[in-house]
Short mmCIF file of C-alpha atoms in Angstrom, two decimals:
data_model
loop_
_atom_site.label_atom_id
_atom_site.label_comp_id
_atom_site.label_asym_id
_atom_site.label_seq_id
_atom_site.Cartn_x
_atom_site.Cartn_y
_atom_site.Cartn_z
CA MET P 6 18.50 20.45 -19.52
CA ALA P 7 15.17 22.29 -19.21
CA PHE P 8 13.25 19.57 -21.06
CA ALA P 9 14.27 16.97 -18.45
CA ARG P 10 12.73 19.11 -15.70
CA ASP P 11 9.35 18.70 -17.41
CA LEU P 12 9.46 14.91 -16.90
CA PRO P 13 8.83 14.24 -13.18
CA GLY P 14 8.92 10.60 -12.24
CA ILE P 15 11.03 9.60 -15.25
CA GLU P 16 14.75 8.93 -15.04
CA VAL P 17 16.39 10.98 -17.78
CA LEU P 18 19.73 10.34 -19.46
CA ILE P 19 20.97 13.13 -21.76
CA ALA P 20 22.80 11.49 -24.68
CA PRO P 21 22.86 13.64 -27.83
CA ILE P 22 23.04 11.87 -31.18
CA LEU P 23 23.95 15.19 -32.88
CA ARG P 24 26.27 18.03 -32.00
CA ILE P 25 25.94 21.58 -33.30
CA GLU P 26 28.94 23.32 -34.85
CA ALA P 27 28.99 26.78 -36.40
CA LEU P 28 29.64 27.14 -40.12
CA PRO P 29 31.40 30.08 -41.76
CA PHE P 30 28.84 32.67 -42.87
CA ASP P 31 28.56 36.36 -43.71
CA PRO P 32 27.06 38.33 -40.78
CA ALA P 33 26.44 41.24 -43.16
CA GLN P 34 23.62 39.24 -44.76
CA ILE P 35 21.90 39.01 -41.38
CA SER P 36 22.33 42.74 -40.78
CA ALA P 37 20.92 43.57 -44.23
CA ALA P 38 17.86 41.31 -43.97
CA PRO P 39 14.59 43.08 -43.06
CA GLY P 40 13.60 40.10 -40.92
CA ILE P 41 14.81 36.67 -39.83
CA VAL P 42 13.11 33.26 -39.98
CA PHE P 43 14.24 30.84 -37.26
CA THR P 44 13.19 27.19 -37.52
CA SER P 45 15.49 26.08 -34.68
CA SER P 46 16.76 27.64 -31.50
CA ASN P 47 20.22 26.39 -32.52
CA ALA P 48 20.49 29.31 -34.98
CA VAL P 49 19.66 32.06 -32.50
CA PRO P 50 22.95 32.41 -30.57
CA LEU P 51 24.92 32.34 -33.83
CA ALA P 52 22.79 35.07 -35.40
CA GLY P 53 23.94 37.72 -32.94
CA PRO P 54 21.86 40.31 -31.07
CA GLY P 55 18.47 41.09 -32.57
CA ASN P 56 18.39 44.81 -31.72
CA GLY P 57 14.64 44.84 -32.37
CA LYS P 58 14.78 43.14 -35.78
CA PRO P 59 11.56 41.17 -36.49
CA ALA P 60 11.86 37.40 -36.36
CA LEU P 61 9.38 34.66 -37.25
CA CYS P 62 10.08 31.69 -35.00
CA VAL P 63 8.91 28.14 -35.52
CA GLY P 64 7.62 27.54 -31.99
CA PRO P 65 7.76 28.58 -28.34
CA GLN P 66 11.28 27.40 -27.50
CA THR P 67 12.80 29.20 -30.48
CA ALA P 68 10.63 32.26 -29.85
CA GLU P 69 11.80 32.42 -26.24
CA ALA P 70 15.46 32.23 -27.30
CA ALA P 71 15.00 34.90 -30.00
CA ALA P 72 13.15 37.26 -27.65
CA ALA P 73 15.95 36.89 -25.10
CA ALA P 74 18.44 37.79 -27.86
CA GLY P 75 16.58 41.03 -28.60
CA TYR P 76 14.43 40.08 -31.60
CA GLN P 77 10.85 41.28 -32.06
CA VAL P 78 9.24 37.86 -32.16
CA GLU P 79 6.24 36.36 -33.91
CA GLU P 80 5.65 32.75 -32.94
CA GLY P 81 4.73 30.06 -35.46
CA PRO P 82 2.68 26.88 -35.00
CA GLY P 83 5.56 24.55 -34.12
CA ASP P 84 6.85 23.18 -37.43
CA ALA P 85 8.18 24.49 -40.74
CA GLU P 86 5.22 23.16 -42.69
CA GLY P 87 2.82 25.11 -40.52
CA MET P 88 4.82 28.29 -41.10
CA MET P 89 4.20 28.25 -44.85
CA PRO P 90 1.00 30.38 -44.74
CA MET P 91 2.89 32.98 -42.68
CA LEU P 92 5.63 33.55 -45.27
CA PRO P 93 3.92 35.42 -48.16
CA GLY P 94 5.18 39.00 -48.13
CA ARG P 95 8.36 37.97 -46.33
CA GLU P 96 10.29 36.79 -49.39
CA ALA P 97 13.12 39.25 -48.60
CA TRP P 98 13.56 37.83 -45.10
CA LEU P 99 16.46 35.50 -44.34
CA HIS P 100 16.01 31.94 -43.07
CA LEU P 101 18.92 30.95 -40.81
CA HIS P 102 19.14 27.18 -40.66
CA GLY P 103 21.37 24.15 -40.31
CA ARG P 104 23.15 22.28 -43.08
CA HIS P 105 20.47 19.59 -42.83
CA ARG P 106 16.91 20.92 -42.99
CA ALA P 107 13.66 19.02 -43.10
CA ARG P 108 11.82 21.65 -45.19
CA GLU P 109 13.02 24.28 -47.64
CA LEU P 110 11.14 27.55 -47.22
CA PRO P 111 10.25 30.05 -49.98
CA VAL P 112 12.61 32.69 -48.59
CA GLN P 113 16.34 33.18 -48.98
CA GLY P 114 18.23 30.78 -46.74
CA MET P 115 21.69 30.64 -45.21
CA ALA P 116 23.19 27.66 -43.37
CA ILE P 117 25.01 28.91 -40.28
CA TYR P 118 25.51 25.63 -38.37
CA ASP P 119 25.99 21.94 -38.99
CA GLN P 120 24.27 19.06 -37.19
CA ILE P 121 27.05 16.48 -36.96
CA ALA P 122 26.24 12.87 -36.15
CA GLN P 123 27.96 11.40 -33.14
CA SER P 124 27.87 8.11 -31.26
CA LEU P 125 25.58 7.69 -28.29
CA SER P 126 27.31 7.67 -24.92
CA VAL P 127 28.47 4.43 -23.31
CA GLU P 128 25.72 4.86 -20.71
CA ALA P 129 23.02 5.18 -23.40
CA MET P 130 24.24 2.13 -25.29
CA ALA P 131 24.24 0.16 -22.04
CA LEU P 132 20.59 1.07 -21.47
CA LEU P 133 19.68 -0.04 -25.01
CA SER P 134 21.42 -3.34 -24.31
CA GLY P 135 19.70 -3.83 -20.96
CA ASP P 136 16.33 -5.12 -19.82
CA ARG P 137 14.70 -1.88 -18.63
CA PRO P 138 12.12 -0.14 -20.83
CA VAL P 139 13.64 2.82 -22.71
CA ILE P 140 11.81 5.82 -24.21
CA LEU P 141 13.55 7.45 -27.18
CA PRO P 142 12.42 11.03 -27.99
CA LEU P 143 12.69 11.78 -31.72
CA PHE P 144 13.10 15.55 -32.11
CA SER P 145 13.78 15.62 -35.85
CA PRO P 146 13.74 13.34 -38.89
CA ARG P 147 17.55 13.31 -38.95
CA SER P 148 17.95 12.40 -35.29
CA ALA P 149 15.26 9.72 -35.73
CA THR P 150 17.24 8.14 -38.57
CA LEU P 151 20.45 8.19 -36.53
CA LEU P 152 18.78 6.79 -33.41
CA ALA P 153 17.32 3.95 -35.44
CA GLN P 154 20.83 3.01 -36.54
CA ALA P 155 22.20 3.27 -32.99
CA ALA P 156 19.38 1.09 -31.59
CA ALA P 157 19.46 -1.51 -34.36
CA SER P 158 20.66 -4.33 -32.08
CA ALA P 159 19.03 -3.14 -28.85
CA THR P 160 17.61 -5.73 -26.47
CA ALA P 161 15.68 -3.28 -24.28
CA THR P 162 11.96 -2.75 -24.75
CA ILE P 163 11.80 0.56 -26.64
CA ALA P 164 9.08 3.17 -27.05
CA THR P 165 9.58 6.14 -29.34
CA VAL P 166 7.97 9.56 -28.97
CA ALA P 167 8.22 11.63 -32.16
CA ILE P 168 7.80 15.37 -32.51
CA SER P 169 6.08 14.91 -35.88
CA ALA P 170 4.73 12.24 -38.19
CA ARG P 171 7.76 12.79 -40.44
CA ALA P 172 10.15 12.10 -37.56
CA ASP P 173 8.16 8.98 -36.68
CA GLU P 174 8.40 7.74 -40.28
CA CYS P 175 12.18 8.15 -40.26
CA TYR P 176 12.65 5.82 -37.29
CA ASP P 177 12.87 2.26 -38.59
CA GLY P 178 14.64 0.75 -35.59
CA PRO P 179 13.21 -1.64 -33.02
CA THR P 180 10.21 -0.38 -31.08
CA GLN P 181 7.20 -1.87 -29.38
CA ALA P 182 5.40 1.43 -28.83
CA ARG P 183 5.23 4.61 -30.91
CA LEU P 184 3.71 7.94 -29.94
CA ILE P 185 3.47 11.14 -31.97
CA ALA P 186 3.20 14.39 -30.03
CA GLU P 187 -0.07 16.27 -30.41
CA ARG P 188 1.85 19.40 -31.49
CA PRO P 189 5.44 19.67 -32.77
CA GLU P 190 6.88 21.38 -29.70
CA GLY P 191 8.52 20.53 -26.40
CA VAL P 192 5.49 20.72 -24.11
CA SER P 193 3.57 18.20 -26.21
CA MET P 194 6.65 15.96 -26.37
CA ALA P 195 6.90 15.98 -22.58
CA ARG P 196 3.18 15.25 -22.25
CA ALA P 197 3.46 12.27 -24.59
CA ILE P 198 6.51 10.92 -22.74
CA LEU P 199 4.71 11.29 -19.40
CA SER P 200 1.85 9.21 -20.77
CA LEU P 201 4.31 6.29 -20.71
CA ARG P 202 5.30 6.93 -17.09
CA ASP P 203 3.40 3.87 -15.88
CA VAL P 204 6.07 1.32 -16.73
CA ALA P 205 3.81 -1.63 -15.91
CA ASP P 206 1.26 -0.42 -18.45
CA PHE P 207 4.03 0.25 -20.99
CA ALA P 208 5.42 -3.28 -20.54
CA GLU P 209 1.97 -4.83 -20.86
CA ARG P 210 1.22 -2.92 -24.06
CA SER P 211 4.67 -3.81 -25.39
CA GLU P 212 3.63 -7.42 -26.09
CA LYS P 213 2.89 -6.24 -29.64
CA PRO P 214 3.70 -3.07 -31.58
CA TRP P 215 1.25 -0.17 -31.38
CA VAL P 216 1.12 3.39 -32.62
CA GLU P 217 -0.97 6.31 -31.42
CA ALA P 218 -0.91 10.06 -31.29
CA ALA P 219 -0.81 11.84 -27.97
CA GLU P 220 -4.20 12.34 -26.32
CA GLY P 221 -5.04 8.70 -26.98
CA ARG P 222 -5.77 8.63 -30.72
CA ARG P 223 -4.68 5.38 -32.35
#
């Protein structure tokens, strides 16, 4: 996973709490749309080749995927809320999204995939039941809610790193440390996780709960 390569010095276990499955949809609607709005890279491979069609993409990861698929890309600020000022005049565009979406946009939408909850792996549950500090990245409000349920009886010292304030709010599981990425995109998530790389400092600060945004703002 590319994200793991951005975390030198941190042992990474990939354990998805969601799996992506395609939904039935009408490809003709995509062909007829003057432009596409992507708020997740999960939608890009299902949308088919761009063939130069304009696409407004939520952030850099999605923009990179859409450009590789042949779309003429305009990159957004990293979250759906920040895209709102970019949407006037694009009401005829088509938003391709998952069945569960954090924000409804003022353009026509079509769900083309589902984000299905699944159990964490045996290895991940063992870590949550252990005595080593664990960092949980929260990439969406839905995954934050599901991870909170999975970690409900964890004994490990847990820190969470959320991609947005909304994702942070949706995690109500055990945690001794909470960070919110400076920007809602992968690079800022990695930077926030790396700020916890000093395990001794993390353990010391874990004596009582604390919350701060990346770059040191409490």
